[in-house]
PDB file of N, CA and C in Angstrom:
ATOM      1  N   THR M  78      -7.913 -10.593  -1.717  1.00  0.00           N
ATOM      2  CA  THR M  78      -6.914 -10.193  -0.737  1.00  0.00           C
ATOM      3  C   THR M  78      -7.532 -10.190   0.650  1.00  0.00           C
ATOM      4  N   ASP M  79      -6.703 -10.460   1.644  1.00  0.00           N
ATOM      5  CA  ASP M  79      -7.119 -10.407   3.045  1.00  0.00           C
ATOM      6  C   ASP M  79      -6.465  -9.196   3.689  1.00  0.00           C
ATOM      7  N   HIS M  80      -7.213  -8.482   4.521  1.00  0.00           N
ATOM      8  CA  HIS M  80      -6.714  -7.287   5.182  1.00  0.00           C
ATOM      9  C   HIS M  80      -6.825  -7.443   6.686  1.00  0.00           C
ATOM     10  N   THR M  81      -5.751  -7.119   7.400  1.00  0.00           N
ATOM     11  CA  THR M  81      -5.775  -7.122   8.857  1.00  0.00           C
ATOM     12  C   THR M  81      -5.011  -5.900   9.361  1.00  0.00           C
ATOM     13  N   GLN M  82      -5.373  -5.459  10.553  1.00  0.00           N
ATOM     14  CA  GLN M  82      -4.649  -4.359  11.168  1.00  0.00           C
ATOM     15  C   GLN M  82      -4.214  -4.791  12.554  1.00  0.00           C
ATOM     16  N   LEU M  83      -2.938  -4.532  12.861  1.00  0.00           N
ATOM     17  CA  LEU M  83      -2.377  -4.847  14.165  1.00  0.00           C
ATOM     18  C   LEU M  83      -1.604  -3.616  14.621  1.00  0.00           C
ATOM     19  N   GLY M  84      -2.174  -2.875  15.555  1.00  0.00           N
ATOM     20  CA  GLY M  84      -1.552  -1.628  15.984  1.00  0.00           C
ATOM     21  C   GLY M  84      -1.511  -0.644  14.824  1.00  0.00           C
ATOM     22  N   ASN M  85      -0.313  -0.123  14.533  1.00  0.00           N
ATOM     23  CA  ASN M  85      -0.145   0.826  13.430  1.00  0.00           C
ATOM     24  C   ASN M  85       0.166   0.152  12.105  1.00  0.00           C
ATOM     25  N   ASP M  86       0.202  -1.176  12.081  1.00  0.00           N
ATOM     26  CA  ASP M  86       0.517  -1.910  10.853  1.00  0.00           C
ATOM     27  C   ASP M  86      -0.762  -2.395  10.176  1.00  0.00           C
ATOM     28  N   TYR M  87      -0.824  -2.168   8.870  1.00  0.00           N
ATOM     29  CA  TYR M  87      -1.932  -2.634   8.047  1.00  0.00           C
ATOM     30  C   TYR M  87      -1.362  -3.680   7.100  1.00  0.00           C
ATOM     31  N   ASN M  88      -1.907  -4.886   7.143  1.00  0.00           N
ATOM     32  CA  ASN M  88      -1.363  -6.005   6.383  1.00  0.00           C
ATOM     33  C   ASN M  88      -2.317  -6.417   5.265  1.00  0.00           C
ATOM     34  N   ILE M  89      -1.745  -6.552   4.074  1.00  0.00           N
ATOM     35  CA  ILE M  89      -2.503  -6.991   2.908  1.00  0.00           C
ATOM     36  C   ILE M  89      -1.884  -8.296   2.429  1.00  0.00           C
ATOM     37  N   LYS M  90      -2.646  -9.394   2.484  1.00  0.00           N
ATOM     38  CA  LYS M  90      -2.159 -10.694   2.015  1.00  0.00           C
ATOM     39  C   LYS M  90      -2.846 -10.990   0.683  1.00  0.00           C
ATOM     40  N   MET M  91      -2.018 -11.088  -0.341  1.00  0.00           N
ATOM     41  CA  MET M  91      -2.548 -11.353  -1.680  1.00  0.00           C
ATOM     42  C   MET M  91      -2.808 -12.843  -1.856  1.00  0.00           C
ATOM     43  N   ASN M  92      -3.981 -13.170  -2.383  1.00  0.00           N
ATOM     44  CA  ASN M  92      -4.352 -14.567  -2.630  1.00  0.00           C
ATOM     45  C   ASN M  92      -4.247 -14.941  -4.102  1.00  0.00           C
ATOM     46  N   THR M  93      -4.049 -13.941  -4.953  1.00  0.00           N
ATOM     47  CA  THR M  93      -3.904 -14.162  -6.392  1.00  0.00           C
ATOM     48  C   THR M  93      -2.702 -13.355  -6.883  1.00  0.00           C
ATOM     49  N   PRO M  94      -2.111 -13.746  -8.007  1.00  0.00           N
ATOM     50  CA  PRO M  94      -0.910 -13.059  -8.491  1.00  0.00           C
ATOM     51  C   PRO M  94      -1.149 -11.635  -8.996  1.00  0.00           C
ATOM     52  N   ASP M  95      -2.404 -11.236  -9.190  1.00  0.00           N
ATOM     53  CA  ASP M  95      -2.707  -9.909  -9.711  1.00  0.00           C
ATOM     54  C   ASP M  95      -3.913  -9.379  -8.950  1.00  0.00           C
ATOM     55  N   ALA M  96      -3.667  -8.516  -7.963  1.00  0.00           N
ATOM     56  CA  ALA M  96      -4.753  -8.026  -7.112  1.00  0.00           C
ATOM     57  C   ALA M  96      -4.891  -6.520  -7.225  1.00  0.00           C
ATOM     58  N   LYS M  97      -6.139  -6.054  -7.159  1.00  0.00           N
ATOM     59  CA  LYS M  97      -6.415  -4.620  -7.196  1.00  0.00           C
ATOM     60  C   LYS M  97      -7.244  -4.262  -5.973  1.00  0.00           C
ATOM     61  N   ASP M  98      -6.790  -3.254  -5.220  1.00  0.00           N
ATOM     62  CA  ASP M  98      -7.533  -2.750  -4.071  1.00  0.00           C
ATOM     63  C   ASP M  98      -7.912  -1.303  -4.345  1.00  0.00           C
ATOM     64  N   LEU M  99      -9.152  -0.962  -4.053  1.00  0.00           N
ATOM     65  CA  LEU M  99      -9.646   0.394  -4.240  1.00  0.00           C
ATOM     66  C   LEU M  99      -9.922   1.018  -2.881  1.00  0.00           C
ATOM     67  N   TYR M 100      -9.466   2.247  -2.684  1.00  0.00           N
ATOM     68  CA  TYR M 100      -9.638   2.950  -1.417  1.00  0.00           C
ATOM     69  C   TYR M 100     -10.189   4.348  -1.688  1.00  0.00           C
ATOM     70  N   ASN M 101     -10.998   4.864  -0.761  1.00  0.00           N
ATOM     71  CA  ASN M 101     -11.421   6.258  -0.837  1.00  0.00           C
ATOM     72  C   ASN M 101     -10.237   7.171  -0.567  1.00  0.00           C
ATOM     73  N   SER M 102      -9.331   6.733   0.295  1.00  0.00           N
ATOM     74  CA  SER M 102      -8.082   7.454   0.543  1.00  0.00           C
ATOM     75  C   SER M 102      -7.019   6.416   0.896  1.00  0.00           C
ATOM     76  N   PHE M 103      -5.760   6.755   0.625  1.00  0.00           N
ATOM     77  CA  PHE M 103      -4.659   5.858   0.946  1.00  0.00           C
ATOM     78  C   PHE M 103      -3.515   6.711   1.464  1.00  0.00           C
ATOM     79  N   ASN M 104      -3.241   6.602   2.760  1.00  0.00           N
ATOM     80  CA  ASN M 104      -2.177   7.341   3.422  1.00  0.00           C
ATOM     81  C   ASN M 104      -1.460   6.395   4.375  1.00  0.00           C
ATOM     82  N   ILE M 105      -0.184   6.663   4.627  1.00  0.00           N
ATOM     83  CA  ILE M 105       0.567   5.896   5.616  1.00  0.00           C
ATOM     84  C   ILE M 105       1.170   6.899   6.589  1.00  0.00           C
ATOM     85  N   GLY M 106       0.811   6.793   7.864  1.00  0.00           N
ATOM     86  CA  GLY M 106       1.301   7.702   8.893  1.00  0.00           C
ATOM     87  C   GLY M 106       2.768   7.466   9.229  1.00  0.00           C
ATOM     88  N   ARG M 107       3.373   8.445   9.911  1.00  0.00           N
ATOM     89  CA  ARG M 107       4.806   8.423  10.222  1.00  0.00           C
ATOM     90  C   ARG M 107       5.247   7.151  10.965  1.00  0.00           C
ATOM     91  N   ASP M 108       4.498   6.703  11.941  1.00  0.00           N
ATOM     92  CA  ASP M 108       4.871   5.518  12.722  1.00  0.00           C
ATOM     93  C   ASP M 108       4.086   4.287  12.294  1.00  0.00           C
ATOM     94  N   SER M 109       3.652   4.264  11.056  1.00  0.00           N
ATOM     95  CA  SER M 109       2.819   3.174  10.551  1.00  0.00           C
ATOM     96  C   SER M 109       3.493   2.469   9.387  1.00  0.00           C
ATOM     97  N   ALA M 110       2.986   1.280   9.083  1.00  0.00           N
ATOM     98  CA  ALA M 110       3.502   0.508   7.950  1.00  0.00           C
ATOM     99  C   ALA M 110       2.355  -0.202   7.251  1.00  0.00           C
ATOM    100  N   VAL M 111       2.486  -0.310   5.945  1.00  0.00           N
ATOM    101  CA  VAL M 111       1.604  -1.171   5.142  1.00  0.00           C
ATOM    102  C   VAL M 111       2.493  -2.297   4.633  1.00  0.00           C
ATOM    103  N   ASN M 112       2.120  -3.528   4.964  1.00  0.00           N
ATOM    104  CA  ASN M 112       2.894  -4.714   4.597  1.00  0.00           C
ATOM    105  C   ASN M 112       2.081  -5.540   3.606  1.00  0.00           C
ATOM    106  N   ILE M 113       2.633  -5.715   2.419  1.00  0.00           N
ATOM    107  CA  ILE M 113       1.954  -6.499   1.394  1.00  0.00           C
ATOM    108  C   ILE M 113       2.708  -7.811   1.217  1.00  0.00           C
ATOM    109  N   SER M 114       1.998  -8.923   1.337  1.00  0.00           N
ATOM    110  CA  SER M 114       2.646 -10.237   1.198  1.00  0.00           C
ATOM    111  C   SER M 114       1.902 -11.072   0.171  1.00  0.00           C
ATOM    112  N   GLY M 115       2.596 -12.038  -0.368  1.00  0.00           N
ATOM    113  CA  GLY M 115       2.047 -12.939  -1.380  1.00  0.00           C
ATOM    114  C   GLY M 115       3.205 -13.648  -2.041  1.00  0.00           C
ATOM    115  N   GLY M 116       3.048 -14.066  -3.255  1.00  0.00           N
ATOM    116  CA  GLY M 116       4.110 -14.757  -3.977  1.00  0.00           C
ATOM    117  C   GLY M 116       5.056 -13.806  -4.681  1.00  0.00           C
ATOM    118  N   ARG M 117       6.231 -14.275  -4.993  1.00  0.00           N
ATOM    119  CA  ARG M 117       7.199 -13.465  -5.747  1.00  0.00           C
ATOM    120  C   ARG M 117       6.623 -13.117  -7.110  1.00  0.00           C
ATOM    121  N   ASN M 118       6.907 -11.925  -7.557  1.00  0.00           N
ATOM    122  CA  ASN M 118       6.449 -11.411  -8.843  1.00  0.00           C
ATOM    123  C   ASN M 118       4.937 -11.194  -8.916  1.00  0.00           C
ATOM    124  N   TYR M 119       4.266 -11.193  -7.770  1.00  0.00           N
ATOM    125  CA  TYR M 119       2.856 -10.811  -7.749  1.00  0.00           C
ATOM    126  C   TYR M 119       2.769  -9.322  -8.068  1.00  0.00           C
ATOM    127  N   ILE M 120       1.603  -8.879  -8.499  1.00  0.00           N
ATOM    128  CA  ILE M 120       1.375  -7.474  -8.816  1.00  0.00           C
ATOM    129  C   ILE M 120       0.235  -6.957  -7.934  1.00  0.00           C
ATOM    130  N   ALA M 121       0.524  -5.920  -7.141  1.00  0.00           N
ATOM    131  CA  ALA M 121      -0.476  -5.283  -6.286  1.00  0.00           C
ATOM    132  C   ALA M 121      -0.778  -3.904  -6.853  1.00  0.00           C
ATOM    133  N   LYS M 122      -2.037  -3.663  -7.183  1.00  0.00           N
ATOM    134  CA  LYS M 122      -2.463  -2.363  -7.704  1.00  0.00           C
ATOM    135  C   LYS M 122      -3.329  -1.698  -6.637  1.00  0.00           C
ATOM    136  N   ILE M 123      -2.867  -0.557  -6.147  1.00  0.00           N
ATOM    137  CA  ILE M 123      -3.592   0.179  -5.116  1.00  0.00           C
ATOM    138  C   ILE M 123      -4.052   1.493  -5.724  1.00  0.00           C
ATOM    139  N   LYS M 124      -5.367   1.697  -5.742  1.00  0.00           N
ATOM    140  CA  LYS M 124      -5.927   2.902  -6.348  1.00  0.00           C
ATOM    141  C   LYS M 124      -6.726   3.664  -5.300  1.00  0.00           C
ATOM    142  N   ALA M 125      -6.390   4.950  -5.138  1.00  0.00           N
ATOM    143  CA  ALA M 125      -7.108   5.820  -4.212  1.00  0.00           C
ATOM    144  C   ALA M 125      -7.906   6.831  -5.028  1.00  0.00           C
ATOM    145  N   SER M 126      -9.146   7.078  -4.630  1.00  0.00           N
ATOM    146  CA  SER M 126      -9.996   7.985  -5.400  1.00  0.00           C
ATOM    147  C   SER M 126     -10.211   9.322  -4.703  1.00  0.00           C
ATOM    148  N   GLY M 127      -9.717   9.468  -3.478  1.00  0.00           N
ATOM    149  CA  GLY M 127      -9.933  10.710  -2.738  1.00  0.00           C
ATOM    150  C   GLY M 127      -8.880  11.750  -3.059  1.00  0.00           C
ATOM    151  N   GLY M 128      -8.573  12.596  -2.096  1.00  0.00           N
ATOM    152  CA  GLY M 128      -7.577  13.647  -2.270  1.00  0.00           C
ATOM    153  C   GLY M 128      -6.169  13.089  -2.316  1.00  0.00           C
ATOM    154  N   LEU M 129      -5.212  13.976  -2.292  1.00  0.00           N
ATOM    155  CA  LEU M 129      -3.790  13.655  -2.339  1.00  0.00           C
ATOM    156  C   LEU M 129      -3.419  12.609  -1.286  1.00  0.00           C
ATOM    157  N   SER M 130      -2.629  11.599  -1.665  1.00  0.00           N
ATOM    158  CA  SER M 130      -2.140  10.592  -0.724  1.00  0.00           C
ATOM    159  C   SER M 130      -0.820  11.065  -0.126  1.00  0.00           C
ATOM    160  N   HIS M 131      -0.657  10.858   1.194  1.00  0.00           N
ATOM    161  CA  HIS M 131       0.570  11.235   1.901  1.00  0.00           C
ATOM    162  C   HIS M 131       1.209   9.977   2.473  1.00  0.00           C
ATOM    163  N   ILE M 132       2.457   9.730   2.121  1.00  0.00           N
ATOM    164  CA  ILE M 132       3.192   8.576   2.619  1.00  0.00           C
ATOM    165  C   ILE M 132       4.291   9.094   3.550  1.00  0.00           C
ATOM    166  N   TYR M 133       4.126   8.871   4.854  1.00  0.00           N
ATOM    167  CA  TYR M 133       5.116   9.248   5.860  1.00  0.00           C
ATOM    168  C   TYR M 133       5.840   8.016   6.396  1.00  0.00           C
ATOM    169  N   GLY M 134       5.151   6.874   6.433  1.00  0.00           N
ATOM    170  CA  GLY M 134       5.678   5.659   7.039  1.00  0.00           C
ATOM    171  C   GLY M 134       6.275   4.713   6.018  1.00  0.00           C
ATOM    172  N   GLN M 135       6.131   3.406   6.278  1.00  0.00           N
ATOM    173  CA  GLN M 135       6.773   2.377   5.466  1.00  0.00           C
ATOM    174  C   GLN M 135       5.769   1.629   4.594  1.00  0.00           C
ATOM    175  N   LEU M 136       6.202   1.325   3.384  1.00  0.00           N
ATOM    176  CA  LEU M 136       5.471   0.438   2.490  1.00  0.00           C
ATOM    177  C   LEU M 136       6.395  -0.730   2.194  1.00  0.00           C
ATOM    178  N   ASN M 137       6.045  -1.914   2.698  1.00  0.00           N
ATOM    179  CA  ASN M 137       6.879  -3.111   2.568  1.00  0.00           C
ATOM    180  C   ASN M 137       6.189  -4.120   1.660  1.00  0.00           C
ATOM    181  N   ALA M 138       6.926  -4.587   0.650  1.00  0.00           N
ATOM    182  CA  ALA M 138       6.339  -5.555  -0.288  1.00  0.00           C
ATOM    183  C   ALA M 138       7.461  -6.320  -0.988  1.00  0.00           C
ATOM    184  N   ALA M 139       8.216  -7.090  -0.233  1.00  0.00           N
ATOM    185  CA  ALA M 139       9.370  -7.814  -0.777  1.00  0.00           C
ATOM    186  C   ALA M 139       8.959  -8.764  -1.900  1.00  0.00           C
ATOM    187  N   GLY M 140       9.562  -8.580  -3.084  1.00  0.00           N
ATOM    188  CA  GLY M 140       9.318  -9.458  -4.210  1.00  0.00           C
ATOM    189  C   GLY M 140       8.014  -9.210  -4.946  1.00  0.00           C
ATOM    190  N   ILE M 141       7.271  -8.190  -4.535  1.00  0.00           N
ATOM    191  CA  ILE M 141       5.973  -7.887  -5.142  1.00  0.00           C
ATOM    192  C   ILE M 141       6.073  -6.545  -5.867  1.00  0.00           C
ATOM    193  N   ASN M 142       5.545  -6.481  -7.070  1.00  0.00           N
ATOM    194  CA  ASN M 142       5.483  -5.227  -7.819  1.00  0.00           C
ATOM    195  C   ASN M 142       4.257  -4.456  -7.348  1.00  0.00           C
ATOM    196  N   VAL M 143       4.472  -3.226  -6.874  1.00  0.00           N
ATOM    197  CA  VAL M 143       3.380  -2.415  -6.339  1.00  0.00           C
ATOM    198  C   VAL M 143       3.186  -1.188  -7.216  1.00  0.00           C
ATOM    199  N   PHE M 144       1.937  -0.942  -7.591  1.00  0.00           N
ATOM    200  CA  PHE M 144       1.578   0.238  -8.363  1.00  0.00           C
ATOM    201  C   PHE M 144       0.584   1.046  -7.543  1.00  0.00           C
ATOM    202  N   LEU M 145       0.968   2.269  -7.185  1.00  0.00           N
ATOM    203  CA  LEU M 145       0.078   3.181  -6.476  1.00  0.00           C
ATOM    204  C   LEU M 145      -0.490   4.161  -7.491  1.00  0.00           C
ATOM    205  N   GLN M 146      -1.801   4.353  -7.450  1.00  0.00           N
ATOM    206  CA  GLN M 146      -2.432   5.273  -8.388  1.00  0.00           C
ATOM    207  C   GLN M 146      -3.379   6.191  -7.632  1.00  0.00           C
ATOM    208  N   ASN M 147      -3.228   7.490  -7.848  1.00  0.00           N
ATOM    209  CA  ASN M 147      -4.127   8.475  -7.286  1.00  0.00           C
ATOM    210  C   ASN M 147      -4.119   9.673  -8.223  1.00  0.00           C
ATOM    211  N   SER M 148      -5.246   9.957  -8.842  1.00  0.00           N
ATOM    212  CA  SER M 148      -5.299  11.051  -9.811  1.00  0.00           C
ATOM    213  C   SER M 148      -5.057  12.412  -9.163  1.00  0.00           C
ATOM    214  N   SER M 149      -5.196  12.496  -7.833  1.00  0.00           N
ATOM    215  CA  SER M 149      -4.906  13.740  -7.119  1.00  0.00           C
ATOM    216  C   SER M 149      -3.427  13.861  -6.772  1.00  0.00           C
ATOM    217  N   GLY M 150      -2.668  12.788  -6.879  1.00  0.00           N
ATOM    218  CA  GLY M 150      -1.240  12.796  -6.617  1.00  0.00           C
ATOM    219  C   GLY M 150      -0.858  12.019  -5.367  1.00  0.00           C
ATOM    220  N   ILE M 151       0.432  11.721  -5.261  1.00  0.00           N
ATOM    221  CA  ILE M 151       0.989  10.983  -4.115  1.00  0.00           C
ATOM    222  C   ILE M 151       2.247  11.725  -3.685  1.00  0.00           C
ATOM    223  N   THR M 152       2.339  12.069  -2.404  1.00  0.00           N
ATOM    224  CA  THR M 152       3.514  12.743  -1.878  1.00  0.00           C
ATOM    225  C   THR M 152       4.243  11.803  -0.924  1.00  0.00           C
ATOM    226  N   PHE M 153       5.531  11.579  -1.189  1.00  0.00           N
ATOM    227  CA  PHE M 153       6.384  10.801  -0.309  1.00  0.00           C
ATOM    228  C   PHE M 153       7.187  11.783   0.531  1.00  0.00           C
ATOM    229  N   HIS M 154       6.974  11.776   1.829  1.00  0.00           N
ATOM    230  CA  HIS M 154       7.627  12.708   2.738  1.00  0.00           C
ATOM    231  C   HIS M 154       8.973  12.147   3.192  1.00  0.00           C
ATOM    232  N   GLY M 155       9.806  12.980   3.806  1.00  0.00           N
ATOM    233  CA  GLY M 155      11.165  12.631   4.195  1.00  0.00           C
ATOM    234  C   GLY M 155      11.302  11.388   5.043  1.00  0.00           C
ATOM    235  N   SER M 156      10.288  11.063   5.845  1.00  0.00           N
ATOM    236  CA  SER M 156      10.372   9.894   6.718  1.00  0.00           C
ATOM    237  C   SER M 156       9.878   8.617   6.043  1.00  0.00           C
ATOM    238  N   SER M 157       9.416   8.699   4.794  1.00  0.00           N
ATOM    239  CA  SER M 157       8.847   7.514   4.129  1.00  0.00           C
ATOM    240  C   SER M 157       9.949   6.519   3.730  1.00  0.00           C
ATOM    241  N   LYS M 158       9.565   5.238   3.730  1.00  0.00           N
ATOM    242  CA  LYS M 158      10.479   4.160   3.319  1.00  0.00           C
ATOM    243  C   LYS M 158       9.720   3.195   2.444  1.00  0.00           C
ATOM    244  N   LEU M 159      10.339   2.863   1.322  1.00  0.00           N
ATOM    245  CA  LEU M 159       9.733   1.890   0.408  1.00  0.00           C
ATOM    246  C   LEU M 159      10.611   0.667   0.312  1.00  0.00           C
TER     247      LEU M 159
END
């Protein structure tokens, strides 16, 4: 996968149909977005190993199956959009 950041947007471009990304923490701020792109029916597995993940902003992944995993939990706040 390729990762780029432009302002508050974090972009993940998948190069294979089944990608796994590991993070120490995974959070999306209120005015931020994570955009995942690749082929239709691709599978993106995002695993965070740190504390609780907080999703305030947007997670965009049209046509891609996304699995978020965090053993500490994931909280989707009122402003979050999937």
